[in-house]
Amino acid sequence: MGNLISLRRARLCYQTPEAEVEAVGDVSFDLREREFVALVGPSGCGKSTLLGVIAGLENLTEGTVTVCGQPVTGPSPHIALMPQRDQLMEWRTIEDNALLGLQVSRRADRAHREHVEMLLARYGLAEFARKHPSQLSGGMRQRSALIRTLATDPDILLLDEPFSALDYQTRLQVSADIWQIIRREGKAALLVTHDIAEAVSMADRIVVLSRRPARVKAILDMGELRPLPPLERREKAVFSQWFDRIWRELDDNQ
Ligand code: ADP
Ligand code: MG
């Protein structure tokens, strides 16, 4: 089976009491198995809306969206969404936070619990399992949030600007950390960001979007950078070439 996500000529208009807002104009792209795709575009261009469409939370006005070959009609167990802020619950321990998705979907059985324990141990969080989020660094919190997202064993992770609350140095480290975990767990990921360097450092392919209503300006394959982890990519000469190329694509005056 080829595409995990297929979006074709997607268009979405929000109806508000005052007006109709065209958030997405015309967007087509695919996400393949184990692939990491980044959606890059200006603030307000419709990126989160597209994730909402794929997550089954918003309906397209025109066009089609399929997940694992099936038209999207609502939330799917194949997909997990990691939101902009980590949204860990302060009154729950790290372990209980990690189990939250499973409890909500009534799948907190022994096998799933053991899977969560294994993930916490594999990614260095076992000793923090009984601590509360406020006792962890920003990076550790983000890793905990990712493990909660992985707990339901989805095929596809949707990441909506997951590092935007972190300072620059932490952000570099955490993005490398998250990239490694997603790779190791064999997941496909769709990352929304307005940070070009973040996209180039993490993605296999980059979909460059226009201003609202989003249209696809270019789809770029990172080629030789694909196997390299984020911090190594940033050292390569081609890194800044990709950065400049995407910068120019985003610039409307060209
Ligand atoms: P991005 O994530 O790229 O910053 P969004 O997808 O959040 O952009 O929003 C795209 C546009 O749609 C924005 O102009 C936003 O104000 C508008 N929008 C988002 N959600 C709604 C909604 N529920 N109702 C009406 N307009 C919305
Ligand atoms: Mg957004």
mmCIF file of C-alpha atoms and ligand atoms in Angstrom:
data_model
loop_
_atom_site.group_PDB
_atom_site.id
_atom_site.type_symbol
_atom_site.label_atom_id
_atom_site.label_comp_id
_atom_site.label_asym_id
_atom_site.label_seq_id
_atom_site.Cartn_x
_atom_site.Cartn_y
_atom_site.Cartn_z
ATOM 1 C CA MET A 1 0.000 0.000 0.000
ATOM 2 C CA GLY A 2 1.482 3.320 -1.114
ATOM 3 C CA ASN A 3 0.077 6.508 0.337
ATOM 4 C CA LEU A 4 -0.876 6.893 3.968
ATOM 5 C CA ILE A 5 -2.390 10.300 3.255
ATOM 6 C CA SER A 6 -3.616 11.580 -0.103
ATOM 7 C CA LEU A 7 -4.976 15.068 -0.500
ATOM 8 C CA ARG A 8 -6.368 16.049 -3.912
ATOM 9 C CA ARG A 9 -7.406 19.570 -4.912
ATOM 10 C CA ALA A 10 -8.438 20.319 -1.363
ATOM 11 C CA ARG A 11 -10.374 23.519 -0.817
ATOM 12 C CA LEU A 12 -12.003 24.653 2.414
ATOM 13 C CA CYS A 13 -14.133 27.679 3.233
ATOM 14 C CA TYR A 14 -15.111 28.496 6.811
ATOM 15 C CA GLN A 15 -18.598 29.940 7.183
ATOM 16 C CA THR A 16 -18.763 32.601 9.876
ATOM 17 C CA PRO A 17 -21.816 34.698 10.747
ATOM 18 C CA GLU A 18 -20.175 37.717 9.069
ATOM 19 C CA ALA A 19 -18.500 36.184 6.051
ATOM 20 C CA GLU A 20 -17.056 33.232 4.240
ATOM 21 C CA VAL A 21 -13.319 32.714 4.844
ATOM 22 C CA GLU A 22 -11.469 30.707 2.220
ATOM 23 C CA ALA A 23 -8.720 29.081 4.304
ATOM 24 C CA VAL A 24 -7.457 26.496 1.786
ATOM 25 C CA GLY A 25 -7.494 27.261 -1.932
ATOM 26 C CA ASP A 26 -6.090 24.255 -3.776
ATOM 27 C CA VAL A 27 -3.774 21.750 -2.081
ATOM 28 C CA SER A 28 -2.656 18.307 -3.275
ATOM 29 C CA PHE A 29 0.102 16.157 -1.792
ATOM 30 C CA ASP A 30 0.794 12.650 -0.442
ATOM 31 C CA LEU A 31 2.425 11.180 2.636
ATOM 32 C CA ARG A 32 4.008 7.772 2.144
ATOM 33 C CA GLU A 33 4.904 5.075 4.653
ATOM 34 C CA ARG A 34 7.689 6.061 7.076
ATOM 35 C CA GLU A 35 7.980 9.391 5.333
ATOM 36 C CA PHE A 36 8.460 12.768 7.029
ATOM 37 C CA VAL A 37 6.750 15.636 5.203
ATOM 38 C CA ALA A 38 6.787 19.267 6.317
ATOM 39 C CA LEU A 39 4.126 21.826 5.403
ATOM 40 C CA VAL A 40 5.698 25.285 5.326
ATOM 41 C CA GLY A 41 3.752 28.470 4.830
ATOM 42 C CA PRO A 42 3.089 31.927 6.270
ATOM 43 C CA SER A 43 1.114 32.360 9.472
ATOM 44 C CA GLY A 44 -2.633 32.098 8.872
ATOM 45 C CA CYS A 45 -2.300 30.442 5.445
ATOM 46 C CA GLY A 46 -4.364 27.372 6.389
ATOM 47 C CA LYS A 47 -1.801 24.876 7.726
ATOM 48 C CA SER A 48 -3.646 23.912 10.922
ATOM 49 C CA THR A 49 -6.838 23.749 8.889
ATOM 50 C CA LEU A 50 -5.212 21.136 6.634
ATOM 51 C CA LEU A 51 -4.201 19.059 9.660
ATOM 52 C CA GLY A 52 -7.790 19.355 10.910
ATOM 53 C CA VAL A 53 -9.029 18.025 7.575
ATOM 54 C CA ILE A 54 -6.658 15.052 7.712
ATOM 55 C CA ALA A 55 -7.539 14.382 11.374
ATOM 56 C CA GLY A 56 -11.221 14.257 10.415
ATOM 57 C CA LEU A 57 -12.126 17.379 12.401
ATOM 58 C CA GLU A 58 -12.922 19.663 9.445
ATOM 59 C CA ASN A 59 -14.765 18.931 6.187
ATOM 60 C CA LEU A 60 -13.480 19.939 2.773
ATOM 61 C CA THR A 61 -15.593 22.230 0.628
ATOM 62 C CA GLU A 62 -14.113 20.662 -2.511
ATOM 63 C CA GLY A 63 -11.567 17.935 -3.264
ATOM 64 C CA THR A 64 -10.778 14.664 -1.519
ATOM 65 C CA VAL A 65 -8.735 13.391 1.416
ATOM 66 C CA THR A 66 -7.939 9.743 2.123
ATOM 67 C CA VAL A 67 -6.102 8.119 5.032
ATOM 68 C CA CYS A 68 -4.754 4.594 4.472
ATOM 69 C CA GLY A 69 -6.798 4.448 1.260
ATOM 70 C CA GLN A 70 -10.130 5.330 2.912
ATOM 71 C CA PRO A 71 -12.001 8.616 2.522
ATOM 72 C CA VAL A 72 -11.842 10.569 5.794
ATOM 73 C CA THR A 73 -15.215 10.741 7.549
ATOM 74 C CA GLY A 74 -14.057 11.428 11.115
ATOM 75 C CA PRO A 75 -11.152 10.779 13.496
ATOM 76 C CA SER A 76 -9.156 7.675 12.601
ATOM 77 C CA PRO A 77 -7.134 5.357 14.879
ATOM 78 C CA HIS A 78 -4.356 5.495 12.253
ATOM 79 C CA ILE A 79 -3.715 9.141 13.141
ATOM 80 C CA ALA A 80 -2.533 10.964 16.244
ATOM 81 C CA LEU A 81 -2.278 14.727 16.532
ATOM 82 C CA MET A 82 0.410 16.408 18.619
ATOM 83 C CA PRO A 83 -0.798 19.923 19.362
ATOM 84 C CA GLN A 84 1.027 23.248 19.392
ATOM 85 C CA ARG A 85 1.531 23.300 23.158
ATOM 86 C CA ASP A 86 2.314 19.997 24.862
ATOM 87 C CA GLN A 87 -1.036 20.074 26.735
ATOM 88 C CA LEU A 88 0.259 17.831 29.482
ATOM 89 C CA MET A 89 -2.069 17.898 32.476
ATOM 90 C CA GLU A 90 -0.194 19.303 35.453
ATOM 91 C CA TRP A 91 -2.146 17.283 38.035
ATOM 92 C CA ARG A 92 -1.326 13.969 36.337
ATOM 93 C CA THR A 93 2.010 12.199 36.478
ATOM 94 C CA ILE A 94 4.050 11.732 33.301
ATOM 95 C CA GLU A 95 2.942 8.110 33.147
ATOM 96 C CA ASP A 96 -0.737 9.019 33.593
ATOM 97 C CA ASN A 97 -0.385 11.701 30.942
ATOM 98 C CA ALA A 98 1.135 9.132 28.579
ATOM 99 C CA LEU A 99 -1.834 6.813 29.216
ATOM 100 C CA LEU A 100 -4.420 9.525 28.610
ATOM 101 C CA GLY A 101 -5.086 8.806 24.918
ATOM 102 C CA LEU A 102 -5.528 5.130 25.673
ATOM 103 C CA GLN A 103 -7.942 5.842 28.514
ATOM 104 C CA VAL A 104 -9.989 8.188 26.353
ATOM 105 C CA SER A 105 -10.298 5.520 23.654
ATOM 106 C CA ARG A 106 -10.847 2.796 26.316
ATOM 107 C CA ARG A 107 -7.768 0.859 25.292
ATOM 108 C CA ALA A 108 -5.757 1.114 28.521
ATOM 109 C CA ASP A 109 -5.397 -2.666 28.756
ATOM 110 C CA ARG A 110 -2.323 -4.496 29.988
ATOM 111 C CA ALA A 111 -0.632 -4.795 26.571
ATOM 112 C CA HIS A 112 -1.031 -1.081 25.850
ATOM 113 C CA ARG A 113 0.143 -0.146 29.342
ATOM 114 C CA GLU A 114 3.255 -2.250 28.860
ATOM 115 C CA HIS A 115 3.846 -0.566 25.524
ATOM 116 C CA VAL A 116 3.771 2.836 27.271
ATOM 117 C CA GLU A 117 6.147 1.608 30.004
ATOM 118 C CA MET A 118 8.500 0.367 27.299
ATOM 119 C CA LEU A 119 8.401 3.701 25.454
ATOM 120 C CA LEU A 120 9.030 5.665 28.663
ATOM 121 C CA ALA A 121 12.006 3.417 29.428
ATOM 122 C CA ARG A 122 13.353 3.400 25.863
ATOM 123 C CA TYR A 123 13.360 7.187 25.726
ATOM 124 C CA GLY A 124 14.852 7.879 29.146
ATOM 125 C CA LEU A 125 11.667 8.841 30.968
ATOM 126 C CA ALA A 126 11.269 5.818 33.269
ATOM 127 C CA GLU A 127 12.706 7.700 36.235
ATOM 128 C CA PHE A 128 10.297 10.589 35.596
ATOM 129 C CA ALA A 129 7.206 8.384 35.243
ATOM 130 C CA ARG A 130 5.827 9.373 38.669
ATOM 131 C CA LYS A 131 6.810 13.017 38.428
ATOM 132 C CA HIS A 132 4.547 15.831 37.325
ATOM 133 C CA PRO A 133 5.067 17.847 34.122
ATOM 134 C CA SER A 134 6.187 20.980 36.021
ATOM 135 C CA GLN A 135 9.155 18.989 37.349
ATOM 136 C CA LEU A 136 10.500 18.374 33.828
ATOM 137 C CA SER A 137 12.481 20.550 31.403
ATOM 138 C CA GLY A 138 10.795 21.838 28.242
ATOM 139 C CA GLY A 139 12.554 19.178 26.182
ATOM 140 C CA MET A 140 11.517 16.344 28.478
ATOM 141 C CA ARG A 141 7.932 17.590 28.466
ATOM 142 C CA GLN A 142 7.910 17.537 24.689
ATOM 143 C CA ARG A 143 9.276 14.006 24.667
ATOM 144 C CA SER A 144 6.543 12.972 27.125
ATOM 145 C CA ALA A 145 3.926 14.530 24.876
ATOM 146 C CA LEU A 146 5.311 12.572 21.933
ATOM 147 C CA ILE A 147 5.159 9.329 23.899
ATOM 148 C CA ARG A 148 1.532 10.048 24.751
ATOM 149 C CA THR A 149 0.940 10.489 21.021
ATOM 150 C CA LEU A 150 2.716 7.185 20.298
ATOM 151 C CA ALA A 151 0.869 5.276 23.020
ATOM 152 C CA THR A 152 -2.134 4.504 20.806
ATOM 153 C CA ASP A 153 0.292 3.128 18.185
ATOM 154 C CA PRO A 154 -0.835 5.316 15.270
ATOM 155 C CA ASP A 155 0.701 5.001 11.780
ATOM 156 C CA ILE A 156 0.784 8.748 11.210
ATOM 157 C CA LEU A 157 1.743 11.620 13.506
ATOM 158 C CA LEU A 158 0.447 15.097 12.811
ATOM 159 C CA LEU A 159 2.681 17.707 14.454
ATOM 160 C CA ASP A 160 1.340 21.266 14.581
ATOM 161 C CA GLU A 161 4.240 23.659 15.270
ATOM 162 C CA PRO A 162 5.245 21.428 18.182
ATOM 163 C CA PHE A 163 8.359 23.402 19.113
ATOM 164 C CA SER A 164 7.020 26.940 18.950
ATOM 165 C CA ALA A 165 6.875 27.361 22.743
ATOM 166 C CA LEU A 166 10.546 26.417 23.200
ATOM 167 C CA ASP A 167 13.558 28.740 23.155
ATOM 168 C CA TYR A 168 15.976 28.408 20.226
ATOM 169 C CA GLN A 169 18.620 26.141 21.787
ATOM 170 C CA THR A 170 16.064 23.778 23.319
ATOM 171 C CA ARG A 171 14.228 23.725 20.044
ATOM 172 C CA LEU A 172 17.267 22.457 18.116
ATOM 173 C CA GLN A 173 17.816 19.662 20.615
ATOM 174 C CA VAL A 174 14.155 18.705 20.906
ATOM 175 C CA SER A 175 13.585 18.604 17.155
ATOM 176 C CA ALA A 176 16.568 16.240 16.806
ATOM 177 C CA ASP A 177 15.197 14.152 19.659
ATOM 178 C CA ILE A 178 11.692 13.934 18.181
ATOM 179 C CA TRP A 179 13.056 13.158 14.686
ATOM 180 C CA GLN A 180 15.051 10.240 16.092
ATOM 181 C CA ILE A 181 12.084 8.786 17.971
ATOM 182 C CA ILE A 182 9.764 9.019 14.964
ATOM 183 C CA ARG A 183 12.395 7.296 12.796
ATOM 184 C CA ARG A 184 13.082 4.576 15.296
ATOM 185 C CA GLU A 185 9.388 3.832 15.786
ATOM 186 C CA GLY A 186 8.917 3.637 11.990
ATOM 187 C CA LYS A 187 6.132 6.242 11.894
ATOM 188 C CA ALA A 188 5.159 8.620 9.130
ATOM 189 C CA ALA A 189 4.899 12.266 10.140
ATOM 190 C CA LEU A 190 3.388 15.458 8.832
ATOM 191 C CA LEU A 191 4.962 18.526 10.452
ATOM 192 C CA VAL A 192 3.413 21.976 10.186
ATOM 193 C CA THR A 193 5.838 24.839 10.679
ATOM 194 C CA HIS A 194 6.578 28.380 9.562
ATOM 195 C CA ASP A 195 10.269 27.790 10.408
ATOM 196 C CA ILE A 196 12.117 26.968 7.168
ATOM 197 C CA ALA A 197 15.275 25.703 8.919
ATOM 198 C CA GLU A 198 13.194 23.350 11.039
ATOM 199 C CA ALA A 199 11.539 21.915 7.930
ATOM 200 C CA VAL A 200 14.846 21.440 6.075
ATOM 201 C CA SER A 201 16.460 19.837 9.131
ATOM 202 C CA MET A 202 13.678 17.280 9.674
ATOM 203 C CA ALA A 203 11.712 16.509 6.496
ATOM 204 C CA ASP A 204 12.154 14.077 3.608
ATOM 205 C CA ARG A 205 9.963 16.324 1.478
ATOM 206 C CA ILE A 206 8.679 19.864 1.944
ATOM 207 C CA VAL A 207 5.373 21.221 0.684
ATOM 208 C CA VAL A 208 5.662 25.009 0.334
ATOM 209 C CA LEU A 209 2.319 26.800 0.683
ATOM 210 C CA SER A 210 1.256 30.263 -0.447
ATOM 211 C CA ARG A 211 -0.477 32.869 1.676
ATOM 212 C CA ARG A 212 -4.142 32.240 2.475
ATOM 213 C CA PRO A 213 -5.987 30.635 0.822
ATOM 214 C CA ALA A 214 -3.241 27.985 0.741
ATOM 215 C CA ARG A 215 -2.063 26.748 -2.633
ATOM 216 C CA VAL A 216 0.963 24.525 -3.244
ATOM 217 C CA LYS A 217 3.877 26.610 -4.504
ATOM 218 C CA ALA A 218 6.395 23.755 -4.657
ATOM 219 C CA ILE A 219 7.060 20.251 -3.386
ATOM 220 C CA LEU A 220 10.768 19.731 -2.730
ATOM 221 C CA ASP A 221 12.633 16.471 -2.083
ATOM 222 C CA MET A 222 15.508 16.829 0.388
ATOM 223 C CA GLY A 223 17.388 14.040 -1.447
ATOM 224 C CA GLU A 224 20.828 13.470 0.052
ATOM 225 C CA LEU A 225 19.774 15.085 3.348
ATOM 226 C CA ARG A 226 17.019 12.506 3.943
ATOM 227 C CA PRO A 227 19.019 9.953 5.979
ATOM 228 C CA LEU A 228 20.771 12.598 8.095
ATOM 229 C CA PRO A 229 19.512 13.639 11.539
ATOM 230 C CA PRO A 230 18.606 17.327 12.054
ATOM 231 C CA LEU A 231 21.801 18.592 13.701
ATOM 232 C CA GLU A 232 23.992 16.956 11.044
ATOM 233 C CA ARG A 233 21.894 18.445 8.254
ATOM 234 C CA ARG A 234 22.454 21.921 9.632
ATOM 235 C CA GLU A 235 26.226 21.473 9.106
ATOM 236 C CA LYS A 236 25.915 20.698 5.392
ATOM 237 C CA ALA A 237 26.474 23.260 2.655
ATOM 238 C CA VAL A 238 23.241 22.238 0.899
ATOM 239 C CA PHE A 239 21.308 23.147 4.046
ATOM 240 C CA SER A 240 21.579 26.875 3.379
ATOM 241 C CA GLN A 241 20.912 26.334 -0.325
ATOM 242 C CA TRP A 242 17.605 24.656 0.538
ATOM 243 C CA PHE A 243 16.873 27.403 3.045
ATOM 244 C CA ASP A 244 17.382 30.100 0.377
ATOM 245 C CA ARG A 245 15.376 28.178 -2.196
ATOM 246 C CA ILE A 246 12.351 27.878 0.118
ATOM 247 C CA TRP A 247 12.726 31.473 1.263
ATOM 248 C CA ARG A 248 12.460 32.538 -2.395
ATOM 249 C CA GLU A 249 9.466 30.235 -2.985
ATOM 250 C CA LEU A 250 7.662 31.858 -0.048
ATOM 251 C CA ASP A 251 8.432 35.376 -1.251
ATOM 252 C CA ASP A 252 5.397 36.633 -3.148
ATOM 253 C CA ASN A 253 7.311 39.348 -4.969
ATOM 254 C CA GLN A 254 9.137 36.947 -7.262
HETATM 255 P P1 ADP B 1 -2.191 28.538 10.075
HETATM 256 O O1 ADP B 1 -2.234 27.300 10.883
HETATM 257 O O2 ADP B 1 -1.494 28.384 8.759
HETATM 258 O O3 ADP B 1 -1.601 29.697 10.833
HETATM 259 P P2 ADP B 1 -5.110 28.326 10.155
HETATM 260 O O4 ADP B 1 -5.365 27.088 9.403
HETATM 261 O O5 ADP B 1 -5.186 28.247 11.627
HETATM 262 O O6 ADP B 1 -3.702 28.957 9.685
HETATM 263 O O7 ADP B 1 -6.134 29.449 9.678
HETATM 264 C C1 ADP B 1 -6.320 29.777 8.313
HETATM 265 C C2 ADP B 1 -7.349 30.892 8.203
HETATM 266 O O8 ADP B 1 -8.628 30.411 8.555
HETATM 267 C C3 ADP B 1 -7.078 32.074 9.121
HETATM 268 O O9 ADP B 1 -7.433 33.255 8.443
HETATM 269 C C4 ADP B 1 -7.986 31.828 10.298
HETATM 270 O O10 ADP B 1 -8.348 33.030 10.905
HETATM 271 C C5 ADP B 1 -9.176 31.165 9.639
HETATM 272 N N1 ADP B 1 -9.855 30.207 10.529
HETATM 273 C C6 ADP B 1 -9.277 29.195 11.211
HETATM 274 N N2 ADP B 1 -10.186 28.484 11.893
HETATM 275 C C7 ADP B 1 -11.396 29.081 11.645
HETATM 276 C C8 ADP B 1 -12.749 28.831 12.068
HETATM 277 N N3 ADP B 1 -13.040 27.805 12.884
HETATM 278 N N4 ADP B 1 -13.713 29.673 11.620
HETATM 279 C C9 ADP B 1 -13.426 30.692 10.787
HETATM 280 N N5 ADP B 1 -12.173 30.971 10.347
HETATM 281 C C10 ADP B 1 -11.180 30.190 10.773
HETATM 282 MG MG MG B 2 -1.629 26.941 12.869
#
